CSV table of C-alpha atoms in Angstrom, one decimal:
chain,number,residue,atom,x,y,z
E,1,UNK,CA,-43.1,-64.7,61.8
E,2,UNK,CA,-40.5,-66.1,59.4
E,3,UNK,CA,-36.9,-65.7,60.3
E,4,UNK,CA,-34.6,-63.3,58.3
E,5,UNK,CA,-33.6,-64.4,54.8
E,6,UNK,CA,-31.5,-67.5,54.8
E,7,UNK,CA,-29.8,-69.1,51.8
E,8,UNK,CA,-32.9,-70.9,50.7
E,9,UNK,CA,-34.9,-67.7,50.8
E,10,UNK,CA,-32.3,-65.9,48.7
E,11,UNK,CA,-32.3,-68.8,46.3
E,12,UNK,CA,-36.1,-68.2,45.8
E,13,UNK,CA,-35.4,-64.7,44.6
E,14,UNK,CA,-32.4,-65.6,42.6
E,15,UNK,CA,-34.3,-68.3,40.7
E,16,UNK,CA,-37.6,-66.5,40.5
E,17,UNK,CA,-36.9,-62.7,40.0
E,18,UNK,CA,-37.4,-63.0,36.2
E,19,UNK,CA,-40.9,-64.6,36.6
E,20,UNK,CA,-41.8,-61.8,39.0
E,21,UNK,CA,-40.5,-59.2,36.4
E,22,UNK,CA,-42.5,-61.0,33.7
E,23,UNK,CA,-45.6,-60.9,35.8
E,24,UNK,CA,-45.2,-57.1,36.4
E,25,UNK,CA,-45.0,-56.5,32.7
E,26,UNK,CA,-47.6,-59.0,31.5
E,27,UNK,CA,-50.2,-58.1,34.1
E,28,UNK,CA,-49.3,-54.5,34.0
E,29,UNK,CA,-50.0,-54.2,30.3
E,30,UNK,CA,-53.0,-56.6,30.2
E,31,UNK,CA,-56.8,-55.9,30.2
E,32,UNK,CA,-56.6,-54.9,33.9
E,33,UNK,CA,-54.8,-51.7,32.7
E,34,UNK,CA,-57.6,-50.9,30.2
E,35,UNK,CA,-60.1,-51.6,33.0
E,36,UNK,CA,-58.4,-48.9,35.1
E,37,UNK,CA,-58.0,-46.3,32.4
E,38,UNK,CA,-61.1,-47.0,30.3
E,39,UNK,CA,-62.7,-43.8,31.6
E,40,UNK,CA,-60.2,-41.8,29.6
E,41,UNK,CA,-61.9,-43.0,26.5
E,42,UNK,CA,-65.5,-42.4,27.7
E,43,UNK,CA,-65.8,-38.7,27.0
E,44,UNK,CA,-64.6,-39.1,23.4
E,45,UNK,CA,-66.9,-42.0,22.6
E,46,UNK,CA,-69.8,-40.2,24.2
E,47,UNK,CA,-69.2,-37.2,22.1
E,48,UNK,CA,-68.6,-39.0,18.8
E,49,UNK,CA,-71.3,-41.7,19.1
E,50,UNK,CA,-73.8,-40.3,21.5
E,51,UNK,CA,-73.5,-43.2,23.8
E,52,UNK,CA,-74.3,-42.7,27.5
E,53,UNK,CA,-72.1,-43.7,30.4
E,54,UNK,CA,-74.5,-46.6,31.2
E,55,UNK,CA,-74.4,-47.9,27.6
E,56,UNK,CA,-70.6,-47.9,27.6
E,57,UNK,CA,-70.3,-49.5,31.0
E,58,UNK,CA,-72.9,-52.1,30.1
E,59,UNK,CA,-71.1,-53.0,26.9
E,60,UNK,CA,-67.9,-53.4,28.8
E,61,UNK,CA,-69.6,-55.4,31.5
E,62,UNK,CA,-71.3,-57.7,29.0
E,63,UNK,CA,-68.0,-58.3,27.3
E,64,UNK,CA,-66.8,-59.9,30.5
E,65,UNK,CA,-68.9,-62.9,29.7
E,66,UNK,CA,-65.7,-64.1,28.2
E,67,UNK,CA,-64.7,-64.9,31.8
E,68,UNK,CA,-66.6,-68.2,31.3
E,69,UNK,CA,-63.6,-69.4,29.3
E,70,UNK,CA,-61.2,-68.9,32.3
E,71,UNK,CA,-61.4,-72.4,33.7
E,72,UNK,CA,-60.8,-74.0,30.3
E,73,UNK,CA,-57.9,-71.7,29.6
E,74,UNK,CA,-56.5,-72.5,33.0
E,75,UNK,CA,-56.8,-76.2,32.3
E,76,UNK,CA,-55.1,-75.6,28.9
E,77,UNK,CA,-52.2,-73.8,30.7
E,78,UNK,CA,-51.9,-76.8,33.1
E,79,UNK,CA,-51.5,-79.2,30.2
E,80,UNK,CA,-49.5,-77.3,27.5
E,81,UNK,CA,-47.7,-74.7,29.5
E,82,UNK,CA,-48.1,-71.0,30.0
E,83,UNK,CA,-46.0,-69.6,27.2
E,84,UNK,CA,-48.5,-70.4,24.4
E,85,UNK,CA,-51.4,-69.1,26.5
E,86,UNK,CA,-49.5,-65.8,27.2
E,87,UNK,CA,-48.6,-65.2,23.6
E,88,UNK,CA,-52.2,-65.9,22.3
E,89,UNK,CA,-53.8,-63.7,25.0
E,90,UNK,CA,-51.5,-60.7,24.4
E,91,UNK,CA,-51.9,-60.8,20.6
E,92,UNK,CA,-55.7,-61.1,21.0
E,93,UNK,CA,-55.7,-58.0,23.2
E,94,UNK,CA,-53.6,-56.1,20.8
E,95,UNK,CA,-56.0,-56.9,18.0
E,96,UNK,CA,-58.9,-55.8,20.1
E,97,UNK,CA,-57.3,-52.4,20.7
E,98,UNK,CA,-56.8,-52.0,17.0
E,99,UNK,CA,-60.5,-52.9,16.4
E,100,UNK,CA,-61.6,-50.3,18.9
E,101,UNK,CA,-59.6,-47.6,17.1
E,102,UNK,CA,-61.7,-48.5,14.0
E,103,UNK,CA,-65.1,-48.3,15.7
E,104,UNK,CA,-67.9,-46.7,13.7
E,105,UNK,CA,-70.5,-46.1,16.4
E,106,UNK,CA,-72.2,-49.5,16.4
E,107,UNK,CA,-72.6,-50.6,20.0
E,108,UNK,CA,-72.6,-54.3,19.3
E,109,UNK,CA,-69.1,-54.0,17.7
E,110,UNK,CA,-67.8,-52.5,20.9
E,111,UNK,CA,-69.5,-55.3,22.9
E,112,UNK,CA,-67.8,-57.9,20.6
E,113,UNK,CA,-64.4,-56.2,21.1
E,114,UNK,CA,-64.9,-56.1,24.9
E,115,UNK,CA,-65.5,-59.9,24.7
E,116,UNK,CA,-62.1,-60.3,23.0
E,117,UNK,CA,-60.6,-58.2,25.8
E,118,UNK,CA,-62.2,-60.4,28.4
E,119,UNK,CA,-61.0,-63.6,26.6
E,120,UNK,CA,-57.4,-62.3,27.0
E,121,UNK,CA,-57.8,-61.8,30.7
E,122,UNK,CA,-56.7,-65.3,31.9
E,123,UNK,CA,-53.6,-65.3,29.7
E,124,UNK,CA,-52.4,-61.9,31.0
E,125,UNK,CA,-53.3,-62.5,34.7
E,126,UNK,CA,-52.0,-64.4,37.7
E,127,UNK,CA,-53.6,-67.5,36.2
E,128,UNK,CA,-50.4,-67.9,34.2
E,129,UNK,CA,-47.9,-65.6,35.9
E,130,UNK,CA,-49.0,-66.8,39.4
E,131,UNK,CA,-48.4,-70.4,38.5
E,132,UNK,CA,-44.8,-69.6,37.5
E,133,UNK,CA,-44.2,-67.6,40.6
E,134,UNK,CA,-45.8,-70.1,43.0
E,135,UNK,CA,-43.7,-72.9,41.5
E,136,UNK,CA,-40.6,-71.0,42.7
E,137,UNK,CA,-41.7,-69.1,45.8
E,138,UNK,CA,-43.0,-70.7,49.0
E,139,UNK,CA,-41.8,-68.7,52.0
E,140,UNK,CA,-42.1,-65.3,50.2
E,141,UNK,CA,-44.9,-66.1,47.9
E,142,UNK,CA,-47.1,-63.3,49.2
E,143,UNK,CA,-44.6,-60.5,48.5
E,144,UNK,CA,-43.5,-62.1,45.2
E,145,UNK,CA,-47.1,-62.1,44.0
E,146,UNK,CA,-47.6,-58.6,45.4
E,147,UNK,CA,-44.6,-57.2,43.5
E,148,UNK,CA,-45.6,-59.0,40.3
E,149,UNK,CA,-49.2,-57.8,40.4
E,150,UNK,CA,-48.1,-54.2,41.3
E,151,UNK,CA,-47.2,-53.9,37.6
E,152,UNK,CA,-50.8,-53.1,36.9
E,153,UNK,CA,-50.6,-50.3,39.5
E,154,UNK,CA,-47.4,-48.9,38.1
E,155,UNK,CA,-48.9,-48.7,34.6
E,156,UNK,CA,-52.1,-47.2,36.1
E,157,UNK,CA,-50.0,-44.3,37.5
E,158,UNK,CA,-47.7,-43.9,34.5
E,159,UNK,CA,-49.9,-44.5,31.5
E,160,UNK,CA,-52.9,-42.1,32.1
E,161,UNK,CA,-50.9,-38.8,31.8
E,162,UNK,CA,-49.1,-40.0,28.7
E,163,UNK,CA,-52.2,-41.5,27.2
E,164,UNK,CA,-54.1,-38.3,27.9
E,165,UNK,CA,-51.5,-36.4,25.8
E,166,UNK,CA,-51.9,-38.9,23.0
E,167,UNK,CA,-55.7,-38.6,23.1
E,168,UNK,CA,-55.4,-34.8,23.2
E,169,UNK,CA,-53.2,-34.9,20.1
E,170,UNK,CA,-54.6,-37.7,18.0
E,171,UNK,CA,-58.0,-38.4,19.6
E,172,UNK,CA,-59.3,-41.5,21.5
E,173,UNK,CA,-58.6,-43.7,18.4
E,174,UNK,CA,-54.9,-42.8,18.6
E,175,UNK,CA,-55.0,-43.7,22.2
E,176,UNK,CA,-56.2,-47.3,21.4
E,177,UNK,CA,-53.5,-47.6,18.7
E,178,UNK,CA,-50.8,-46.5,21.2
E,179,UNK,CA,-52.0,-49.2,23.7
E,180,UNK,CA,-51.8,-51.8,20.9
E,181,UNK,CA,-48.3,-50.8,19.9
E,182,UNK,CA,-46.9,-50.8,23.4
E,183,UNK,CA,-48.4,-54.2,24.2
E,184,UNK,CA,-47.4,-56.1,21.1
E,185,UNK,CA,-44.1,-54.4,20.1
E,186,UNK,CA,-42.6,-53.9,23.6
E,187,UNK,CA,-44.3,-55.8,26.4
E,188,UNK,CA,-44.8,-59.2,24.6
E,189,UNK,CA,-41.1,-59.6,23.5
E,190,UNK,CA,-39.8,-58.7,27.0
E,191,UNK,CA,-42.2,-61.2,28.7
E,192,UNK,CA,-41.2,-64.0,26.4
E,193,UNK,CA,-37.5,-63.3,27.0
E,194,UNK,CA,-38.0,-63.4,30.8
E,195,UNK,CA,-40.0,-66.7,30.8
E,196,UNK,CA,-37.9,-68.5,28.1
E,197,UNK,CA,-37.2,-71.3,30.6
E,198,UNK,CA,-40.1,-72.4,32.9
E,199,UNK,CA,-39.5,-73.4,36.6
E,200,UNK,CA,-38.1,-76.9,36.9
E,201,UNK,CA,-41.0,-77.9,39.1
E,202,UNK,CA,-43.4,-77.4,36.2
E,203,UNK,CA,-41.3,-79.4,33.7
E,204,UNK,CA,-42.6,-83.0,33.9
E,205,UNK,CA,-39.5,-84.5,32.2
E,206,UNK,CA,-36.8,-82.8,34.2
E,207,UNK,CA,-33.6,-84.7,34.8
E,208,UNK,CA,-34.1,-84.6,38.5
E,209,UNK,CA,-36.9,-87.0,39.4
E,210,UNK,CA,-37.9,-84.9,42.4
E,211,UNK,CA,-38.3,-81.8,40.2
E,212,UNK,CA,-40.1,-83.9,37.6
E,213,UNK,CA,-42.7,-85.0,40.1
E,214,UNK,CA,-46.2,-83.9,39.5
E,215,UNK,CA,-47.1,-80.9,41.7
E,216,UNK,CA,-49.1,-81.8,44.8
E,217,UNK,CA,-52.6,-80.6,45.6
E,218,UNK,CA,-56.2,-81.0,44.9
E,219,UNK,CA,-57.7,-81.4,41.5
E,220,UNK,CA,-60.3,-78.9,40.2
E,221,UNK,CA,-63.4,-80.9,41.1
E,222,UNK,CA,-62.2,-81.6,44.7
E,223,UNK,CA,-61.3,-77.9,45.2
E,224,UNK,CA,-64.8,-76.8,44.1
E,225,UNK,CA,-66.4,-79.1,46.7
E,226,UNK,CA,-64.7,-77.2,49.5
E,227,UNK,CA,-66.3,-74.4,51.5
E,228,UNK,CA,-63.0,-72.4,51.1
E,229,UNK,CA,-63.4,-72.3,47.4
E,230,UNK,CA,-66.8,-70.6,47.5
E,231,UNK,CA,-65.9,-68.2,50.3
E,232,UNK,CA,-62.8,-67.1,48.5
E,233,UNK,CA,-64.8,-66.6,45.3
E,234,UNK,CA,-67.5,-64.6,47.1
E,235,UNK,CA,-65.0,-62.3,48.8
E,236,UNK,CA,-63.2,-61.4,45.6
E,237,UNK,CA,-66.5,-61.0,43.7
E,238,UNK,CA,-67.6,-58.4,46.3
E,239,UNK,CA,-64.2,-56.6,46.2
E,240,UNK,CA,-64.4,-56.3,42.4
E,241,UNK,CA,-68.0,-55.1,42.4
E,242,UNK,CA,-66.9,-52.1,44.5
E,243,UNK,CA,-63.4,-51.3,43.3
E,244,UNK,CA,-63.7,-51.9,39.6
E,245,UNK,CA,-67.1,-50.2,39.5
E,246,UNK,CA,-65.4,-47.1,41.0
E,247,UNK,CA,-62.3,-47.0,38.9
E,248,UNK,CA,-64.2,-47.3,35.6
E,249,UNK,CA,-66.1,-44.2,36.5
E,250,UNK,CA,-63.4,-42.2,38.2
E,251,UNK,CA,-62.8,-39.5,35.6
E,252,UNK,CA,-66.5,-38.8,35.0
E,253,UNK,CA,-67.0,-38.9,38.8
E,254,UNK,CA,-64.2,-36.3,39.3
E,255,UNK,CA,-65.7,-34.1,36.5
E,256,UNK,CA,-69.1,-34.3,38.3
E,257,UNK,CA,-67.4,-33.1,41.4
E,258,UNK,CA,-66.2,-30.0,39.5
E,259,UNK,CA,-62.7,-31.1,38.5
E,260,UNK,CA,-61.2,-30.4,35.1
E,261,UNK,CA,-60.5,-33.5,33.1
E,262,UNK,CA,-56.7,-33.3,33.7
E,263,UNK,CA,-57.3,-33.0,37.5
E,264,UNK,CA,-59.9,-35.8,37.4
E,265,UNK,CA,-57.3,-38.0,35.7
E,266,UNK,CA,-55.1,-37.6,38.8
E,267,UNK,CA,-57.7,-39.6,40.7
E,268,UNK,CA,-56.5,-42.6,38.6
E,269,UNK,CA,-52.9,-41.9,39.8
E,270,UNK,CA,-54.1,-41.9,43.4
E,271,UNK,CA,-56.0,-45.2,42.7
E,272,UNK,CA,-52.9,-46.8,41.1
E,273,UNK,CA,-50.6,-45.7,43.9
E,274,UNK,CA,-53.0,-47.3,46.4
E,275,UNK,CA,-52.8,-50.5,44.5
E,276,UNK,CA,-49.0,-50.6,44.7
E,277,UNK,CA,-49.1,-49.9,48.4
E,278,UNK,CA,-51.9,-52.3,49.1
E,279,UNK,CA,-50.3,-55.2,47.2
E,280,UNK,CA,-46.8,-54.8,48.6
E,281,UNK,CA,-48.0,-54.2,52.2
E,282,UNK,CA,-50.6,-57.0,52.0
E,283,UNK,CA,-48.1,-59.3,50.4
E,284,UNK,CA,-45.6,-58.7,53.2
E,285,UNK,CA,-48.3,-59.2,55.9
E,286,UNK,CA,-49.8,-62.5,54.5
E,287,UNK,CA,-46.3,-64.0,54.6
E,288,UNK,CA,-46.0,-63.2,58.3
E,289,UNK,CA,-49.5,-63.3,59.8
E,290,UNK,CA,-52.8,-65.1,59.4
E,291,UNK,CA,-53.7,-64.4,55.8
E,292,UNK,CA,-57.4,-64.4,56.3
E,293,UNK,CA,-57.2,-61.8,59.1
E,294,UNK,CA,-54.9,-59.6,56.9
E,295,UNK,CA,-57.3,-59.8,54.0
E,296,UNK,CA,-60.3,-59.1,56.2
E,297,UNK,CA,-58.7,-56.0,57.7
E,298,UNK,CA,-57.6,-54.7,54.3
E,299,UNK,CA,-61.2,-55.0,53.0
E,300,UNK,CA,-62.6,-53.2,56.0
E,301,UNK,CA,-60.1,-50.4,55.6
E,302,UNK,CA,-61.0,-50.0,51.9
E,303,UNK,CA,-64.7,-49.7,53.0
E,304,UNK,CA,-63.7,-46.5,54.8
E,305,UNK,CA,-62.7,-44.9,51.5
E,306,UNK,CA,-66.1,-45.6,50.0
E,307,UNK,CA,-67.7,-44.0,53.0
E,308,UNK,CA,-65.5,-40.9,52.5
E,309,UNK,CA,-66.4,-40.6,48.8
E,310,UNK,CA,-70.0,-40.1,49.8
E,311,UNK,CA,-69.2,-36.8,51.5
E,312,UNK,CA,-71.0,-34.0,49.4
E,313,UNK,CA,-68.0,-31.6,49.1
E,314,UNK,CA,-64.8,-33.4,50.3
E,315,UNK,CA,-62.3,-31.1,48.6
E,316,UNK,CA,-59.6,-32.3,46.2
E,317,UNK,CA,-57.1,-33.5,48.9
E,318,UNK,CA,-59.7,-35.5,50.8
E,319,UNK,CA,-61.0,-36.8,47.5
E,320,UNK,CA,-57.6,-38.1,46.5
E,321,UNK,CA,-57.2,-39.7,50.0
E,322,UNK,CA,-60.6,-41.3,49.8
E,323,UNK,CA,-59.8,-42.8,46.4
E,324,UNK,CA,-56.4,-44.0,47.7
E,325,UNK,CA,-58.1,-45.8,50.7
E,326,UNK,CA,-60.9,-47.3,48.6
E,327,UNK,CA,-58.4,-48.7,46.1
E,328,UNK,CA,-56.3,-50.6,48.6
E,329,UNK,CA,-58.0,-53.9,47.9
E,330,UNK,CA,-58.4,-53.4,44.1
E,331,UNK,CA,-57.2,-56.2,42.0
E,332,UNK,CA,-57.5,-58.8,44.7
E,333,UNK,CA,-58.0,-61.4,41.9
E,334,UNK,CA,-54.4,-60.8,40.9
E,335,UNK,CA,-52.7,-61.1,44.3
E,336,UNK,CA,-54.8,-62.5,47.1
E,337,UNK,CA,-56.6,-64.9,44.9
E,338,UNK,CA,-53.5,-66.6,43.5
E,339,UNK,CA,-51.9,-66.6,47.0
E,340,UNK,CA,-54.9,-68.4,48.5
E,341,UNK,CA,-55.4,-70.7,45.5
E,342,UNK,CA,-51.8,-72.0,45.7
E,343,UNK,CA,-51.8,-72.0,49.5
E,344,UNK,CA,-55.1,-73.8,50.0
E,345,UNK,CA,-55.2,-76.1,47.0
E,346,UNK,CA,-51.6,-76.6,45.8
E,347,UNK,CA,-50.2,-76.5,42.2
E,348,UNK,CA,-51.5,-79.7,40.8
E,349,UNK,CA,-54.5,-78.1,39.1
E,350,UNK,CA,-53.6,-74.5,39.8
E,351,UNK,CA,-54.6,-73.2,36.4
E,352,UNK,CA,-58.0,-74.8,36.5
E,353,UNK,CA,-58.7,-73.8,40.1
E,354,UNK,CA,-57.6,-70.3,39.7
E,355,UNK,CA,-59.4,-70.0,36.3
E,356,UNK,CA,-62.7,-71.1,38.0
E,357,UNK,CA,-62.2,-68.5,40.8
E,358,UNK,CA,-61.2,-65.9,38.2
E,359,UNK,CA,-64.4,-66.6,36.3
E,360,UNK,CA,-66.5,-66.0,39.4
E,361,UNK,CA,-64.6,-62.9,40.4
E,362,UNK,CA,-65.1,-61.4,37.0
E,363,UNK,CA,-68.8,-61.7,37.4
E,364,UNK,CA,-68.3,-59.3,40.3
E,365,UNK,CA,-66.3,-57.1,38.0
E,366,UNK,CA,-69.1,-57.1,35.4
E,367,UNK,CA,-71.7,-56.3,38.1
E,368,UNK,CA,-69.6,-53.3,39.3
E,369,UNK,CA,-68.9,-51.9,35.8
E,370,UNK,CA,-72.6,-52.2,34.8
E,371,UNK,CA,-74.0,-51.2,38.2
E,372,UNK,CA,-72.0,-47.9,38.6
E,373,UNK,CA,-72.9,-46.7,35.1
E,374,UNK,CA,-76.5,-47.7,35.2
E,375,UNK,CA,-77.1,-46.4,38.7
E,376,UNK,CA,-75.6,-43.1,37.7
E,377,UNK,CA,-78.0,-42.9,34.7
E,378,UNK,CA,-81.0,-43.9,36.9
E,379,UNK,CA,-80.3,-41.6,39.9
E,380,UNK,CA,-78.2,-38.8,38.3
E,381,UNK,CA,-75.3,-39.4,40.6
E,382,UNK,CA,-73.0,-42.0,42.2
E,383,UNK,CA,-74.4,-41.9,45.8
E,384,UNK,CA,-76.3,-45.2,45.6
E,385,UNK,CA,-73.5,-47.0,43.8
E,386,UNK,CA,-71.0,-45.8,46.5
E,387,UNK,CA,-73.3,-46.9,49.3
E,388,UNK,CA,-73.7,-50.4,47.8
E,389,UNK,CA,-69.9,-50.6,47.3
E,390,UNK,CA,-69.4,-49.7,51.0
E,391,UNK,CA,-71.6,-52.6,52.0
E,392,UNK,CA,-69.9,-54.9,49.5
E,393,UNK,CA,-66.5,-54.2,51.0
E,394,UNK,CA,-67.8,-55.0,54.6
E,395,UNK,CA,-69.3,-58.3,53.4
E,396,UNK,CA,-66.0,-59.1,51.7
E,397,UNK,CA,-64.2,-58.5,54.9
E,398,UNK,CA,-66.5,-60.9,56.7
E,399,UNK,CA,-66.1,-63.5,54.0
E,400,UNK,CA,-62.3,-63.4,54.3
E,401,UNK,CA,-62.6,-63.5,58.1
E,402,UNK,CA,-64.6,-66.7,58.2
E,403,UNK,CA,-62.5,-68.4,55.5
E,404,UNK,CA,-61.2,-71.7,56.7
E,405,UNK,CA,-58.3,-73.6,55.1
E,406,UNK,CA,-59.1,-76.6,53.0
E,407,UNK,CA,-57.4,-79.9,54.0
E,408,UNK,CA,-55.6,-80.9,50.8
E,409,UNK,CA,-53.0,-83.6,50.5
E,410,UNK,CA,-49.7,-82.6,52.0
E,411,UNK,CA,-47.2,-81.2,49.6
E,412,UNK,CA,-45.5,-78.1,48.2
E,413,UNK,CA,-47.5,-75.0,48.1
E,414,UNK,CA,-50.2,-76.2,50.5
E,415,UNK,CA,-51.1,-74.4,53.7
E,416,UNK,CA,-50.9,-75.9,57.1
E,417,UNK,CA,-54.3,-76.4,58.7
E,418,UNK,CA,-53.8,-73.5,61.2
E,419,UNK,CA,-52.8,-70.8,58.7
């Protein structure tokens, strides 16, 4: 267990707080937010266009084919810096929201816009913000990433009630326009202000030759040859299959359980609260104990929530608790994935390595989104999907538990062999 904060530890936070804050805002207003609140738009689109839940979820899942671009965007961020990637991604997402507000009921148009949303994922994720944070934080990297990625959870709690009011007053189209305005007019300028100066370790022409040195670690090809890379990818894929599949159907799921739409929306608040708690607690624990054991235990705990959700009449309080427990591991691609990517493989090709892992994890996301919707259409309920999610979380726990550290060159941001 690390000793109490010393001067070096305080220096990490003094130098890095603005990158943590930028991560909270950038990730919190990115596509991950829409992923969590998309079920608010489902009833309106079903009513206006006659689309089924399965068709909407399939369109969203197919759009995640844009994840194929993640490794290339990561490599681009390694070479030209993160600012240009962040600006491009946030503007693309804003335009996609505006396009959704203009939908005319043609399904392929929704699919195309979801592809744009997916293409914005790498530039609004820990691929860019995690690199900034990992360049500053070493001893407290886990909690720094946890705080930054909790921005998504904060917005998941705060936005649904406000957005529900907007949708009630101006319809689901007004909801999309509100998301676009908040992203481009508010979030983007603040993020750019906070990251106006990158960490010195990422500036290759810094005055200090030590700071200007190339970050240590494995290159992308070497990382992909390790067992750790594929175990890490499999674990996060399984987590995303379960948790993202659930959150994208939470409001319809609650309505099926007899809740009014406003009460069903509170399930999203419970889910978002669990993300905050999970990320902060897990971030603290991975800085102090064996990270793979912490991750495995958290995944097993989340599996309990999926088991509770299969009870026929759990009652509202138990339903809220079950959603809270199930969501504890949600968004692992935003906190555990960047933590392990930096720890195991270093910062030399962080963007490319994380981008490759993110691409694979988003296939799990697409599977969960499509699977929950299609299984509901096929079976008339969510029982089968929840059972498969329970198994997926247990398998993810096992994958984390058998994860073994890579043996990269020694250097900053790389784990010791016994971590």
